[in-house]
Short mmCIF file of C-alpha atoms and ligand atoms in Angstrom, two decimals:
data_model
loop_
_atom_site.label_atom_id
_atom_site.label_comp_id
_atom_site.label_asym_id
_atom_site.label_seq_id
_atom_site.Cartn_x
_atom_site.Cartn_y
_atom_site.Cartn_z
CA MET K 885 24.99 15.03 -21.68
CA LYS K 886 24.94 11.27 -22.12
CA GLN K 887 23.31 9.35 -19.30
CA ILE K 888 23.74 5.71 -18.33
CA LEU K 889 20.43 4.95 -20.02
CA ASP K 890 21.85 6.12 -23.36
CA LEU K 891 24.46 3.35 -23.17
CA GLU K 892 23.95 -0.31 -23.78
CA LEU K 893 22.59 -1.83 -20.58
CA LYS K 894 23.65 -5.22 -19.33
CA THR K 895 20.68 -6.62 -17.49
CA SER K 896 22.87 -8.93 -15.47
CA LYS K 897 24.33 -5.85 -13.81
CA ILE K 898 21.05 -4.19 -12.95
CA ILE K 899 19.71 -5.28 -9.62
CA ALA K 900 16.04 -5.98 -9.27
CA PRO K 901 13.58 -6.35 -7.74
CA ALA K 902 14.02 -3.92 -4.96
CA ILE K 903 12.85 -4.64 -1.46
CA GLY K 904 12.07 -1.78 0.90
CA GLU K 905 14.48 0.99 1.62
CA GLU K 906 18.13 0.62 0.74
CA LYS K 907 21.28 1.72 2.48
CA GLY K 908 21.98 5.40 1.97
CA GLY K 909 18.27 6.29 1.83
CA TYR K 910 17.54 5.06 -1.69
CA ILE K 911 13.89 4.17 -2.10
CA PRO K 912 12.54 2.02 -4.91
CA LEU K 913 10.14 3.52 -7.39
CA PRO K 914 8.42 1.35 -9.98
CA LEU K 915 9.30 2.27 -13.55
CA ARG K 916 5.58 2.33 -14.28
CA ASN K 917 5.31 5.52 -12.18
CA LEU K 918 7.49 7.55 -14.51
CA ALA K 919 5.85 9.44 -17.33
CA PRO K 920 8.02 8.92 -20.42
CA GLY K 921 8.90 12.09 -22.28
CA GLU K 922 8.22 14.32 -19.24
CA MET K 923 10.56 16.19 -16.95
CA VAL K 924 11.32 14.55 -13.61
CA THR K 925 11.54 16.79 -10.57
CA PHE K 926 13.87 14.53 -8.58
CA ASP K 927 17.07 12.57 -9.24
CA VAL K 928 16.36 9.09 -10.58
CA TYR K 929 18.86 6.31 -9.85
CA LEU K 930 19.53 2.86 -11.15
CA LYS K 931 20.91 0.11 -8.91
CA VAL K 932 23.89 -1.50 -10.54
CA LYS K 933 26.36 -4.20 -9.58
CA ALA K 934 29.23 -5.06 -11.86
CA LYS K 935 31.22 -8.23 -11.18
CA LYS K 936 34.11 -6.26 -9.73
CA ASP K 937 31.89 -4.31 -7.32
CA PRO K 938 31.67 -5.82 -3.83
CA GLU K 939 28.34 -4.01 -3.24
CA PRO K 940 25.68 -2.65 -5.57
CA ARG K 941 25.97 1.03 -6.43
CA PHE K 942 23.32 3.59 -7.21
CA VAL K 943 24.05 5.40 -10.44
CA LEU K 944 22.30 8.62 -11.38
CA ALA K 945 20.15 7.72 -14.37
CA CYS K 946 18.25 10.96 -14.87
CA PRO K 947 19.01 14.15 -12.95
CA LYS K 948 16.17 16.32 -11.68
CA ASN K 949 14.70 18.83 -14.12
CA GLU K 950 15.64 16.70 -17.11
CA VAL K 951 13.25 14.89 -19.40
CA PHE K 952 13.00 11.16 -18.77
CA LYS K 953 13.25 10.09 -22.40
CA GLU K 954 10.66 7.89 -24.01
CA GLU K 955 13.45 5.69 -25.43
CA TRP K 956 14.89 5.12 -21.93
CA PHE K 957 11.50 4.09 -20.67
CA GLN K 958 11.00 1.65 -23.54
CA LYS K 959 14.51 0.27 -23.16
CA LEU K 960 14.03 -0.46 -19.44
CA LYS K 961 10.63 -1.92 -20.11
CA SER K 962 11.88 -4.24 -22.82
CA LEU K 963 14.74 -5.36 -20.58
CA GLU K 964 12.18 -6.00 -17.82
CA ILE K 965 13.92 -3.63 -15.44
CA GLN K 966 11.00 -2.54 -13.33
CA TRP K 967 12.64 -0.56 -10.58
CA LEU K 968 14.37 2.76 -10.28
CA TYR K 969 15.23 4.66 -7.11
CA TYR K 970 14.96 8.10 -5.55
CA LEU K 971 16.57 9.56 -2.47
CA GLN K 972 14.49 9.75 0.67
CA GLU K 973 15.19 13.48 0.98
CA ASP K 974 13.44 13.96 -2.37
CA GLU K 975 10.24 12.27 -1.22
CA ASP K 976 8.13 15.44 -1.24
CA ARG K 977 9.22 16.14 -4.81
CA VAL K 978 8.38 12.56 -5.79
CA LEU K 979 4.93 12.86 -4.23
CA GLY K 980 4.38 16.20 -6.01
CA TYR K 981 5.42 14.59 -9.31
CA LEU K 982 3.04 11.66 -8.76
CA ASP K 983 0.21 14.03 -7.80
CA ARG K 984 0.64 15.87 -11.09
CA SER K 985 0.66 12.56 -12.98
CA LEU K 986 -2.56 11.54 -11.25
CA GLU K 987 -4.20 14.84 -12.16
CA LYS K 988 -3.50 14.04 -15.79
CA VAL K 989 -4.13 10.30 -15.82
CA LEU K 990 -7.31 9.98 -13.72
CA PRO K 991 -9.64 12.08 -15.90
CA ASP K 992 -8.13 10.74 -19.13
CA GLU K 993 -10.63 8.37 -20.72
CA THR K 994 -8.06 6.89 -23.06
CA ARG K 995 -6.12 5.39 -20.11
CA LYS K 996 -6.89 1.87 -18.97
CA PRO K 997 -8.50 1.32 -15.55
CA GLU K 998 -5.52 -0.80 -14.45
CA GLU K 999 -3.15 2.03 -15.25
CA LYS K 1000 -5.15 4.44 -13.09
CA VAL K 1001 -5.47 2.03 -10.18
CA THR K 1002 -1.79 1.18 -10.31
CA LEU K 1003 -0.68 4.80 -10.24
CA LEU K 1004 -3.04 5.54 -7.35
CA TYR K 1005 -1.85 2.48 -5.47
CA ASP K 1006 1.83 3.30 -5.88
CA THR K 1007 1.32 6.95 -4.96
CA THR K 1008 -0.68 5.99 -1.88
CA LEU K 1009 2.00 3.50 -0.85
CA ILE K 1010 4.62 6.25 -0.81
CA THR K 1011 2.15 8.48 1.03
CA VAL K 1012 1.63 5.84 3.71
CA ARG K 1013 5.37 5.38 4.07
CA ASN K 1014 5.81 9.12 4.35
CA PHE K 1015 2.94 9.29 6.86
CA PHE K 1016 4.27 6.51 9.08
CA CYS K 1017 7.87 7.68 9.01
CA SER K 1018 7.29 11.34 9.72
CA GLU K 1019 8.08 12.94 13.05
CA GLU K 1020 4.63 14.38 13.43
CA ILE K 1021 2.31 11.53 12.45
CA GLY K 1022 -1.02 12.77 11.19
CA ALA K 1023 0.02 16.37 10.43
CA SER K 1024 -2.64 18.03 8.33
CA PRO K 1025 -0.88 18.10 4.91
CA GLN K 1026 -0.32 14.34 5.12
CA MET K 1027 -3.83 13.71 6.31
CA PHE K 1028 -5.19 15.86 3.51
CA ARG K 1029 -3.16 13.98 0.91
CA ALA K 1030 -4.21 10.58 2.29
CA LEU K 1031 -7.89 11.56 2.23
CA ARG K 1032 -7.61 12.88 -1.30
CA LEU K 1033 -6.07 9.62 -2.50
CA ILE K 1034 -8.71 7.57 -0.69
CA ASP K 1035 -11.39 9.67 -2.39
CA GLY K 1036 -9.74 9.11 -5.76
CA MET K 1037 -9.59 5.38 -5.19
CA PHE K 1038 -13.19 5.14 -4.07
CA ASP K 1039 -14.26 7.06 -7.14
CA LEU K 1040 -12.51 4.50 -9.31
CA MET K 1041 -14.01 1.62 -7.34
CA LYS K 1042 -17.45 2.80 -8.29
CA GLY K 1043 -16.41 1.91 -11.81
CA GLY K 1044 -17.11 -1.72 -10.92
CA VAL K 1045 -15.60 -5.13 -10.85
CA ASP K 1046 -12.66 -4.37 -13.14
CA PHE K 1047 -11.27 -2.06 -10.53
CA HIS K 1048 -11.82 -4.52 -7.71
CA LYS K 1049 -9.95 -7.10 -9.70
CA SER K 1050 -7.06 -4.75 -10.39
CA ILE K 1051 -6.70 -4.08 -6.68
CA LEU K 1052 -6.23 -7.75 -5.94
CA GLU K 1053 -3.77 -8.10 -8.78
CA ILE K 1054 -1.53 -5.13 -8.14
CA ARG K 1055 -1.02 -5.55 -4.41
CA ARG K 1056 2.64 -5.47 -3.51
CA HIS K 1057 4.15 -7.24 -0.54
CA ASP K 1058 7.69 -5.95 -0.50
CA HIS K 1059 7.31 -3.93 2.66
CA VAL K 1060 5.16 -5.66 5.21
CA LEU K 1061 3.62 -2.88 7.24
CA TYR K 1062 3.00 -0.25 4.58
CA ASN K 1063 1.82 -2.78 2.07
CA HIS K 1064 -0.44 -4.50 4.54
CA SER K 1065 -1.99 -1.17 5.58
CA LEU K 1066 -2.51 -0.10 2.03
CA ASN K 1067 -3.79 -3.47 0.86
CA VAL K 1068 -6.34 -3.57 3.67
CA CYS K 1069 -7.38 -0.02 2.79
CA PHE K 1070 -7.86 -0.66 -0.92
CA LEU K 1071 -9.45 -4.03 -0.43
CA GLY K 1072 -11.75 -2.37 2.12
CA LEU K 1073 -12.72 0.42 -0.28
CA ALA K 1074 -13.55 -2.14 -2.93
CA PHE K 1075 -15.61 -4.14 -0.44
CA ILE K 1076 -17.63 -1.24 0.94
CA SER K 1077 -18.23 0.04 -2.56
CA PHE K 1078 -19.65 -3.43 -3.22
CA LEU K 1079 -21.78 -3.00 -0.08
CA GLY K 1080 -23.03 0.35 -1.37
CA TRP K 1081 -21.57 2.67 1.30
CA ASP K 1082 -21.47 6.37 0.42
CA ALA K 1083 -18.40 8.48 -0.31
CA GLN K 1084 -18.21 10.19 3.09
CA LYS K 1085 -18.28 6.91 4.99
CA ALA K 1086 -15.81 5.47 2.50
CA GLN K 1087 -13.33 8.26 3.12
CA ASP K 1088 -13.42 7.69 6.87
CA PHE K 1089 -13.41 3.92 6.59
CA GLY K 1090 -10.49 4.04 4.16
CA LEU K 1091 -8.53 6.18 6.57
CA GLY K 1092 -9.26 3.81 9.46
CA ALA K 1093 -8.21 0.82 7.38
CA MET K 1094 -5.01 2.59 6.34
CA LEU K 1095 -4.14 3.49 9.93
CA HIS K 1096 -5.49 0.50 11.85
CA ASP K 1097 -2.02 -0.84 12.73
CA ILE K 1098 -0.48 2.56 13.40
CA GLY K 1099 0.11 1.58 17.04
CA LEU K 1100 2.83 -0.77 15.81
CA ILE K 1101 4.96 2.18 14.83
CA GLN K 1102 5.24 3.43 18.35
CA LEU K 1103 5.62 -0.03 19.86
CA LYS K 1104 7.95 -1.56 17.35
CA PRO K 1105 9.71 1.05 15.27
CA GLU K 1106 11.69 -1.74 13.61
CA LEU K 1107 8.49 -2.79 11.86
CA VAL K 1108 8.84 0.14 9.54
CA GLN K 1109 12.14 -1.39 8.46
CA LYS K 1110 12.07 -3.56 5.41
CA ASN K 1111 12.67 -6.97 6.94
CA ALA K 1112 9.82 -6.96 9.42
CA THR K 1113 7.81 -10.14 9.32
CA ARG K 1114 4.10 -10.63 9.39
CA THR K 1115 4.42 -12.84 12.45
CA ALA K 1116 5.83 -9.89 14.32
CA VAL K 1117 2.92 -7.78 13.16
CA ARG K 1118 0.33 -10.29 14.24
CA THR K 1119 1.57 -11.18 17.66
CA THR K 1120 2.05 -7.70 19.01
CA ASP K 1121 -0.73 -7.39 21.50
CA SER K 1122 -1.00 -3.82 22.67
CA HIS K 1123 -0.91 -2.11 19.26
CA PRO K 1124 -4.72 -1.74 19.11
CA ALA K 1125 -4.81 0.32 22.31
CA VAL K 1126 -1.72 2.33 21.37
CA GLY K 1127 -3.19 3.00 17.94
CA TYR K 1128 -6.45 4.14 19.50
CA LYS K 1129 -4.54 6.59 21.65
CA MET K 1130 -2.54 7.91 18.70
CA LEU K 1131 -5.68 8.43 16.61
CA SER K 1132 -7.43 10.10 19.54
CA ALA K 1133 -4.63 12.66 19.59
CA MET K 1134 -5.28 13.58 15.94
CA PRO K 1135 -7.95 16.21 15.37
CA GLY K 1136 -11.15 15.42 13.50
CA ILE K 1137 -10.91 11.62 13.58
CA ARG K 1138 -14.32 9.98 13.64
CA ARG K 1139 -15.22 7.70 16.56
CA GLU K 1140 -15.62 4.60 14.37
CA VAL K 1141 -12.14 5.10 12.92
CA LYS K 1142 -10.60 5.03 16.39
CA TYR K 1143 -12.60 1.89 17.16
CA MET K 1144 -11.24 0.27 14.01
CA ALA K 1145 -7.77 0.54 15.53
CA LEU K 1146 -8.90 -0.50 19.00
CA GLN K 1147 -11.11 -3.46 18.11
CA HIS K 1148 -9.66 -5.04 14.96
CA HIS K 1149 -8.25 -8.01 16.88
CA GLU K 1150 -11.47 -8.74 18.77
CA ASN K 1151 -13.18 -12.03 17.94
CA GLY K 1152 -16.94 -12.49 17.93
CA ASP K 1153 -16.70 -15.34 20.45
CA GLY K 1154 -14.88 -13.16 22.98
CA SER K 1155 -11.47 -14.79 22.44
CA GLY K 1156 -9.82 -11.71 20.94
CA HIS K 1157 -7.97 -8.78 22.45
CA PRO K 1158 -7.71 -6.27 24.07
CA GLY K 1159 -11.29 -6.30 25.35
CA GLY K 1160 -12.37 -9.93 24.86
CA LEU K 1161 -15.59 -8.46 23.40
CA LYS K 1162 -18.46 -10.51 22.01
CA ILE K 1163 -19.70 -9.68 18.51
CA ASN K 1164 -22.49 -7.28 19.50
CA ALA K 1165 -20.12 -5.18 21.55
CA ILE K 1166 -17.71 -4.72 18.62
CA ASP K 1167 -18.22 -1.65 16.46
CA PRO K 1168 -19.55 -2.62 13.00
CA TRP K 1169 -16.65 -0.90 11.20
CA ALA K 1170 -14.16 -2.90 13.29
CA ARG K 1171 -16.08 -6.08 12.42
CA VAL K 1172 -15.66 -5.36 8.72
CA LEU K 1173 -12.00 -4.59 9.24
CA ARG K 1174 -11.48 -7.84 11.20
CA ILE K 1175 -12.43 -9.76 8.05
CA LEU K 1176 -10.33 -7.67 5.66
CA ASP K 1177 -7.31 -7.77 7.96
CA HIS K 1178 -7.45 -11.53 8.30
CA TYR K 1179 -7.94 -12.11 4.59
CA GLU K 1180 -5.11 -9.77 3.65
CA THR K 1181 -2.73 -11.41 6.10
CA LEU K 1182 -3.50 -14.88 4.73
CA THR K 1183 -3.29 -13.94 1.06
CA GLY K 1184 -0.29 -11.63 1.47
CA GLY K 1185 2.12 -14.30 2.70
CA ASN K 1186 5.62 -13.45 3.90
CA SER K 1187 9.15 -14.66 3.57
CA HIS K 1188 8.32 -17.77 5.64
CA LYS K 1189 4.90 -18.58 4.31
CA ARG K 1190 3.62 -18.75 0.78
CA PRO K 1191 0.58 -16.56 0.16
CA LYS K 1192 -2.69 -18.47 0.20
CA SER K 1193 -5.06 -18.30 -2.74
CA SER K 1194 -8.41 -16.57 -2.25
CA LYS K 1195 -10.09 -19.93 -2.10
CA GLU K 1196 -7.74 -21.33 0.53
CA ALA K 1197 -8.03 -18.17 2.61
CA LEU K 1198 -11.82 -18.19 2.53
CA LYS K 1199 -11.86 -21.87 3.45
CA GLU K 1200 -9.63 -21.23 6.43
CA MET K 1201 -11.78 -18.29 7.48
CA ALA K 1202 -14.95 -20.35 7.07
CA ALA K 1203 -13.49 -22.89 9.50
CA LEU K 1204 -12.88 -20.08 11.99
CA GLN K 1205 -16.42 -18.88 11.46
CA GLU K 1206 -17.65 -22.08 13.08
CA LYS K 1207 -16.57 -20.38 16.31
CA ASN K 1208 -18.30 -17.14 15.25
CA ILE K 1209 -15.07 -15.20 14.97
CA PHE K 1210 -16.38 -12.83 12.28
CA ASP K 1211 -19.64 -10.97 11.85
CA LEU K 1212 -21.77 -13.47 9.96
CA ASN K 1213 -23.53 -11.02 7.61
CA TYR K 1214 -20.39 -9.18 6.63
CA PHE K 1215 -18.55 -12.46 6.20
CA MET K 1216 -21.20 -13.82 3.84
CA SER K 1217 -21.09 -10.58 1.82
CA PHE K 1218 -17.31 -10.75 1.74
CA ILE K 1219 -17.42 -14.27 0.28
CA LYS K 1220 -19.79 -13.00 -2.41
CA PHE K 1221 -17.56 -10.02 -3.06
CA ILE K 1222 -14.39 -12.11 -3.47
CA GLY K 1223 -16.33 -14.56 -5.63
CA LYS K 1224 -17.25 -11.71 -7.98
CA THR K 1225 -13.75 -10.34 -8.38
FE1 FE2 Q 1396 -3.32 -5.30 13.94
FE1 FE2 Q 1397 -3.55 -5.37 10.38
#
């Protein structure tokens, strides 16, 4: 049967880029996540708006259990159409598909490091979304998947600077809370790999970084919607304590991970919240996270503020450091780390 992708495509009618979740439960999936020439296990849609349409429509581009043709992939790529969609109800199938892709791509030495990092990043982003949106947050299959992806990422990080660089380059900012969580996690894994932490600590630290703002979900469910702003994320004061409580209810979570949620808005001079703790009273993992969180927020930008460059962000943070906001040793290492990437 002929599909829309077999026809001539008018790029003016294809809507991109996608931002967050769309009406009707359509969720954007980067084209780069599809393996050309392989069967897809979920329905793949294209977002289209012809002149006569009052609203964009989602058109089935490749039905599940059909091969996503190489020529379709190349056509979309050459037209610079980077986004396709799947239905939310298919999310488990999408994650299964991406898992299988990762199993093939990660050990393949002919694939470029950027390709591996990108696929891991995108898969983890969907995992975080799935994790945050589920009714039972922290259920063991999700936790297991998140830890496996963190492990995979840390393994790649050990490959060196190329991977660190890719992380900074591929960060996406289309969905504030998930992207922020994931960016802090990946940036954190790159940083602690630079610091020489071992794999077990990295797995736990990565999880804490990924979940540090989880309290926001309970406090402000609207933040998991697509239009949430970073300002809203930053000025919500009780999310550290709520997050700590949520993590404490999950089995097997290490003490430091819970403290990452509780203390990531503490400042070394005692001006932070919720405890107003001085630097020595703040858990070292939370001190590391404080730096990553701040840097990611500055360089991520939002719809109101342009993202700052690494240089600008570090300069702004250095000014804050005059008041001893961050842990001095970690901050100095972080400057070295960013300078190397
Ligand atoms: Fe936070
Ligand atoms: Fe945060």
